mmCIF file with all atom_site columns, C-alpha atoms in Angstrom:
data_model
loop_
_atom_site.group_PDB
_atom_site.id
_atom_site.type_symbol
_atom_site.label_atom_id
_atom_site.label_alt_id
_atom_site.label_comp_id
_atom_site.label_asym_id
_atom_site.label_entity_id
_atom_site.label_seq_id
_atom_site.pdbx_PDB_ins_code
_atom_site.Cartn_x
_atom_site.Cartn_y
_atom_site.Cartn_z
_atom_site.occupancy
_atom_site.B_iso_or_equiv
_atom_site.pdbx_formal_charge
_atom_site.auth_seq_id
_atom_site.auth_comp_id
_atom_site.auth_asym_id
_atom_site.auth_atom_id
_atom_site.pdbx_PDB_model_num
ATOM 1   C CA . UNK B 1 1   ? 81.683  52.422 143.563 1.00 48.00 ? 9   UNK B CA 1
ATOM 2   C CA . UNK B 1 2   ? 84.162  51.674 140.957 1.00 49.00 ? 10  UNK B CA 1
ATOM 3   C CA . UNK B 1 3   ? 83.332  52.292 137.206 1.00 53.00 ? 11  UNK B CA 1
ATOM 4   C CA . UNK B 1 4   ? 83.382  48.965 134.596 1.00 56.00 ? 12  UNK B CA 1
ATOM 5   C CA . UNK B 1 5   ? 84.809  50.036 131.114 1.00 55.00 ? 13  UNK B CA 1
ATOM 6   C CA . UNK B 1 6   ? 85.580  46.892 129.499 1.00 61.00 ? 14  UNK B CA 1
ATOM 7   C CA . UNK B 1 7   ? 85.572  44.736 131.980 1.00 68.00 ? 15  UNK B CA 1
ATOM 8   C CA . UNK B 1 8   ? 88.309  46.835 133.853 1.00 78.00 ? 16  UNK B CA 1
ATOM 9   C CA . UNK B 1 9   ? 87.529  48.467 136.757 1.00 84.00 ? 17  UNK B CA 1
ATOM 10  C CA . UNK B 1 10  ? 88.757  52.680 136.927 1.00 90.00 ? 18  UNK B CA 1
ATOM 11  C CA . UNK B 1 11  ? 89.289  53.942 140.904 1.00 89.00 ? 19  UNK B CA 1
ATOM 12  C CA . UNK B 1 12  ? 88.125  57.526 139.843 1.00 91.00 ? 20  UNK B CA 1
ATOM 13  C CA . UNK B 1 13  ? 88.785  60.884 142.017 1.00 90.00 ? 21  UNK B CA 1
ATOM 14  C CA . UNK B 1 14  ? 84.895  60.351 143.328 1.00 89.00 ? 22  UNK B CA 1
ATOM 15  C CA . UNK B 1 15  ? 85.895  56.812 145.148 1.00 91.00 ? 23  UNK B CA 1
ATOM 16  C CA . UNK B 1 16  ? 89.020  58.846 146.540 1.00 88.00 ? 24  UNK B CA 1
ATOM 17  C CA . UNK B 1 17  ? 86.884  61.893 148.136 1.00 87.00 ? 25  UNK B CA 1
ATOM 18  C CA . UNK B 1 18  ? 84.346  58.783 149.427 1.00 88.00 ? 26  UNK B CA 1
ATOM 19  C CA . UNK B 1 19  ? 87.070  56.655 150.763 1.00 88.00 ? 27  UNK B CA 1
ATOM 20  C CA . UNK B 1 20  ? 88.514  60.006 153.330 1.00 87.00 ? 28  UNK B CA 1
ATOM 21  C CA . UNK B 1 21  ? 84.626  60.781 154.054 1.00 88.00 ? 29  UNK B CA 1
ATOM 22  C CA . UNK B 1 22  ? 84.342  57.217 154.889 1.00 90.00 ? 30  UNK B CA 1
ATOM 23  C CA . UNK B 1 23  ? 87.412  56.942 157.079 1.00 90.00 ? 31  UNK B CA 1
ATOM 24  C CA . UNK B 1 24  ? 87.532  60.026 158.808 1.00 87.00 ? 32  UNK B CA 1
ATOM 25  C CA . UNK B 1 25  ? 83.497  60.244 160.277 1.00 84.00 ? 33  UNK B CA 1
ATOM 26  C CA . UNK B 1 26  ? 84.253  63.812 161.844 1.00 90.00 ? 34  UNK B CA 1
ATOM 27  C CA . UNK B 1 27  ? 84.582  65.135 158.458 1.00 87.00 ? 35  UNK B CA 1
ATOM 28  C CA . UNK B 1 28  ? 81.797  66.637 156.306 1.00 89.00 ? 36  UNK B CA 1
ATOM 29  C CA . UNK B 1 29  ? 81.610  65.510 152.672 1.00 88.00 ? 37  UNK B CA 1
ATOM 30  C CA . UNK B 1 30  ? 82.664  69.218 151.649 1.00 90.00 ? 38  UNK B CA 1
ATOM 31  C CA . UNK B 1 31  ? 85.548  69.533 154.367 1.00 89.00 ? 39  UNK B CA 1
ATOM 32  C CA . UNK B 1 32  ? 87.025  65.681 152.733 1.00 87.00 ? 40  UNK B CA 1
ATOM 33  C CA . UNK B 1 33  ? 86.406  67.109 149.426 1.00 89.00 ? 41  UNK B CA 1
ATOM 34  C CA . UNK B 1 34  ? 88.326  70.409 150.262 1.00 91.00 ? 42  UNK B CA 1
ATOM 35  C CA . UNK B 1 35  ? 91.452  67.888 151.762 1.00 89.00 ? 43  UNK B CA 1
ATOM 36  C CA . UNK B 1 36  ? 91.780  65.719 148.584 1.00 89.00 ? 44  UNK B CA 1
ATOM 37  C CA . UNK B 1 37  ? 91.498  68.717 146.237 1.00 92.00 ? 45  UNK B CA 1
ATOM 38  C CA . UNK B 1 38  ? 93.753  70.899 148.473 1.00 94.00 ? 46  UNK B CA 1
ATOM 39  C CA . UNK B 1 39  ? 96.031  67.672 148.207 1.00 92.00 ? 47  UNK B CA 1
ATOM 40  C CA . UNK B 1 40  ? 96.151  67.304 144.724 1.00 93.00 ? 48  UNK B CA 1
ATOM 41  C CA . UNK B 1 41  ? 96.105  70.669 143.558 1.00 95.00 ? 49  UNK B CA 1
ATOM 42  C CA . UNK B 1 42  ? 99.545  70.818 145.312 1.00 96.00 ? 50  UNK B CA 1
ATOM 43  C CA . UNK B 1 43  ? 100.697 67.255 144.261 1.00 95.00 ? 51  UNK B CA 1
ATOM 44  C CA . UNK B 1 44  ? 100.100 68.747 140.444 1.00 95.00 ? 52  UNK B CA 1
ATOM 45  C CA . UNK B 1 45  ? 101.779 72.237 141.382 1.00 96.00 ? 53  UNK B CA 1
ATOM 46  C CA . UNK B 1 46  ? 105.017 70.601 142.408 1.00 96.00 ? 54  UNK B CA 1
ATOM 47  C CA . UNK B 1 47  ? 105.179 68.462 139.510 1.00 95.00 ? 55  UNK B CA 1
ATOM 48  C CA . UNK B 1 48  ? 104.794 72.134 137.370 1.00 94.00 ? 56  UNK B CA 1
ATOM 49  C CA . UNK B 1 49  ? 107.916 73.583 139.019 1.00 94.00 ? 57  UNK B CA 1
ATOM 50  C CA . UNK B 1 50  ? 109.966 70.136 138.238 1.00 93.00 ? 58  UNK B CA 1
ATOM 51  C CA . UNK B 1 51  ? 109.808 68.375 141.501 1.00 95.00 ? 59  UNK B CA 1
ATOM 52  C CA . UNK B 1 52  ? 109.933 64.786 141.738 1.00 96.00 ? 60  UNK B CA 1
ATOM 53  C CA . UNK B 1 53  ? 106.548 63.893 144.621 1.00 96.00 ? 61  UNK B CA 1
ATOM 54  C CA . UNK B 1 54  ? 107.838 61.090 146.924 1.00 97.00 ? 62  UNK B CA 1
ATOM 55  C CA . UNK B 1 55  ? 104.892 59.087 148.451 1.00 95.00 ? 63  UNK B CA 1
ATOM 56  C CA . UNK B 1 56  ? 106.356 56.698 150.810 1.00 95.00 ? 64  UNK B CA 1
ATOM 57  C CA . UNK B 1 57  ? 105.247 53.025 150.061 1.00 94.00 ? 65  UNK B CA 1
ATOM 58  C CA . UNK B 1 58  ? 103.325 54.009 147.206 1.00 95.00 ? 66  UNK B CA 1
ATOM 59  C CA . UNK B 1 59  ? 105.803 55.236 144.798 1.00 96.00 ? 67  UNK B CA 1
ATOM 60  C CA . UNK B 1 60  ? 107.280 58.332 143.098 1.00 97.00 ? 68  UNK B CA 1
ATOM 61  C CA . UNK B 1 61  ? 106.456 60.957 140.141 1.00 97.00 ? 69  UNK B CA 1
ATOM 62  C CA . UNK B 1 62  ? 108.783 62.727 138.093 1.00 96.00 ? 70  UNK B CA 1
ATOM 63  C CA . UNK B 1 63  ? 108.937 65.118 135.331 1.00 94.00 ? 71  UNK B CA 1
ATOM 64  C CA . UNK B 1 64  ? 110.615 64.097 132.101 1.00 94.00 ? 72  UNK B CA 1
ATOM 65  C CA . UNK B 1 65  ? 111.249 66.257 129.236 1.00 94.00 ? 73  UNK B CA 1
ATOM 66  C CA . UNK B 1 66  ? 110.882 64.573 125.992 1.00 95.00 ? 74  UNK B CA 1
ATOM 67  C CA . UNK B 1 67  ? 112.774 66.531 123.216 1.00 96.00 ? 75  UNK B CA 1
ATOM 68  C CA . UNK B 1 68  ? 110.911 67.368 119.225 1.00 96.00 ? 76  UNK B CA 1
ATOM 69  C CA . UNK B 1 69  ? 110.980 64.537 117.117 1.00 95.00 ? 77  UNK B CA 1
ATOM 70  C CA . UNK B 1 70  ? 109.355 62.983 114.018 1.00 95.00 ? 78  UNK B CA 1
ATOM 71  C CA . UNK B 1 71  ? 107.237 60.455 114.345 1.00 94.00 ? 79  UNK B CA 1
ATOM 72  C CA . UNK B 1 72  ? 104.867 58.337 112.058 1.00 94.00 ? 80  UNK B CA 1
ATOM 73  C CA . UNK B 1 73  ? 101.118 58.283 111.582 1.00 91.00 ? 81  UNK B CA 1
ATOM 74  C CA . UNK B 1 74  ? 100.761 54.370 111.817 1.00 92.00 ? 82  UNK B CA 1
ATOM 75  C CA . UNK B 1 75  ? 97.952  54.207 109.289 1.00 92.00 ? 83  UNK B CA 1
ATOM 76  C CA . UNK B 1 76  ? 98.812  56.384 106.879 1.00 93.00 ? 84  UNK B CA 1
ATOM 77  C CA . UNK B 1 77  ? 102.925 55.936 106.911 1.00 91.00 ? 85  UNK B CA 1
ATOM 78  C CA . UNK B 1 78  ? 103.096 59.245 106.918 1.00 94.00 ? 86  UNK B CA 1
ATOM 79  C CA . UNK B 1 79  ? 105.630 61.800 108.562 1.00 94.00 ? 87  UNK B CA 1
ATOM 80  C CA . UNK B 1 80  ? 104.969 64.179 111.662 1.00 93.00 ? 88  UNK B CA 1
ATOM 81  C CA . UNK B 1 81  ? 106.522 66.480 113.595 1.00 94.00 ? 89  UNK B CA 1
ATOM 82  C CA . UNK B 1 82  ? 105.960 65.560 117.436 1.00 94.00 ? 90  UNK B CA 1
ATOM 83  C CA . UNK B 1 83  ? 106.771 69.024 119.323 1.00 95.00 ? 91  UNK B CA 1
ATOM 84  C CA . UNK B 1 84  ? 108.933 68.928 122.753 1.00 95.00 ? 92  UNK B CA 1
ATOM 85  C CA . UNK B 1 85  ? 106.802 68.217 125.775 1.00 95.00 ? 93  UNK B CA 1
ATOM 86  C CA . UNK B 1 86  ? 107.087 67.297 129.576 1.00 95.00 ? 94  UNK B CA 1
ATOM 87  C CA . UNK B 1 87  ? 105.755 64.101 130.424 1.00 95.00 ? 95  UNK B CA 1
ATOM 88  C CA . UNK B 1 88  ? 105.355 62.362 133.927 1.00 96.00 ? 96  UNK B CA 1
ATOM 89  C CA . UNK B 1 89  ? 106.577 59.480 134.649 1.00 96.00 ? 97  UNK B CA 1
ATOM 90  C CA . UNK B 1 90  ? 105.725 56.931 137.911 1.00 97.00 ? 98  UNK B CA 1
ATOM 91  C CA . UNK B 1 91  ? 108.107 54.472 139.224 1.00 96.00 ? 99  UNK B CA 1
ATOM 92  C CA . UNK B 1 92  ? 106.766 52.304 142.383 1.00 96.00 ? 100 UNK B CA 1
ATOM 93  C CA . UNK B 1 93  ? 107.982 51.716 145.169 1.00 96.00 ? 101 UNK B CA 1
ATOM 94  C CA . UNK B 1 94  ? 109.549 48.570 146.421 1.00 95.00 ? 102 UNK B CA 1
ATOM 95  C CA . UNK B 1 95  ? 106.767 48.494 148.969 1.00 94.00 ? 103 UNK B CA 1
ATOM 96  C CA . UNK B 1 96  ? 103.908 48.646 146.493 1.00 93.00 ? 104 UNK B CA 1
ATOM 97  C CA . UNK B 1 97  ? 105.351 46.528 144.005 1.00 93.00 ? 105 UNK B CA 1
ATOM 98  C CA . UNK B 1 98  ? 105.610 43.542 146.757 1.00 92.00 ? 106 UNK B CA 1
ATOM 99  C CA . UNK B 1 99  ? 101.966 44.382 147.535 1.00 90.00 ? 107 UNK B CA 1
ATOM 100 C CA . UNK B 1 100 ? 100.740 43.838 144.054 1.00 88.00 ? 108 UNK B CA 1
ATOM 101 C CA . UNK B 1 101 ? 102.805 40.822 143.503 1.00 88.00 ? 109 UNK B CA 1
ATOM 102 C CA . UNK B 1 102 ? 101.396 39.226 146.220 1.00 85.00 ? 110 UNK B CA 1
ATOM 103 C CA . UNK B 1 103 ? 98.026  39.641 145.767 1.00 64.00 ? 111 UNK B CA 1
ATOM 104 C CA . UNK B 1 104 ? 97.960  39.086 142.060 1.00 62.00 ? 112 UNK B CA 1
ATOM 105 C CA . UNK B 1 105 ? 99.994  35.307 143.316 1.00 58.00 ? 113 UNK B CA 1
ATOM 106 C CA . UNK B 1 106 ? 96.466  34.686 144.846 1.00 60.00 ? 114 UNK B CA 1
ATOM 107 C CA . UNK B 1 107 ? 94.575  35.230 141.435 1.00 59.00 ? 115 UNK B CA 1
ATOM 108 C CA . UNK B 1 108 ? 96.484  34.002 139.328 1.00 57.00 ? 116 UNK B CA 1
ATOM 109 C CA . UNK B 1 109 ? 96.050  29.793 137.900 1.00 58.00 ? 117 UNK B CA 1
ATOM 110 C CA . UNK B 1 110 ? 98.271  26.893 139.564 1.00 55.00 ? 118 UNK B CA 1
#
């Protein structure tokens, strides 16, 4: 079941483990929950040595390092230092981005 938070509905890591229980009936709850861990645990260790993950129709994740800059504490005005980090970034694929576009054409107002 999906969690509401503001009205917004989250897919969590729970609805993923249900959804391979639920569509593979030969597996145990433990053996889907030992896939989609095993899965992501790897997903996450390739993006730690800097390699872009390429999931066909659904999209791509790469690494970006973001260099030190300063940056501004909005309510206060004042100055900060933001240190150098790696961020990822996801881009969709072509695929996906068709599927959402059509099926957000079928909620949206005439």
């Amino acid at each position: 079941m999906l969690k509401k938070s503001d009205g917004v509905r989250t897919f969590t890591r729970h609805d993923l483990r249900a959804a391979i229980y639920n569509c593979c009936p030969a597996l145990s709850r433990a053996e889907a929950r030992k896939i989609f861990d095993e899965t992501f645990d790897e997903l996450a260790d390739a993006l730690v040595r800097g390699e872009p993950v390429k999931l066909r129709n659904f999209g791509t994740f790469n690494l970006r390092a973001k260099r030190q800059r300063t940056g501004r504490n909005p309510k206060t005005g004042a100055e900060a230092v933001i240190s150098a980090r790696r961020v990822v970034t996801f881009h969709p694929s072509p695929a996906l981005l068709t599927q959402m576009n059509q099926d957000s054409a079928d909620c949206l107002p005439n």
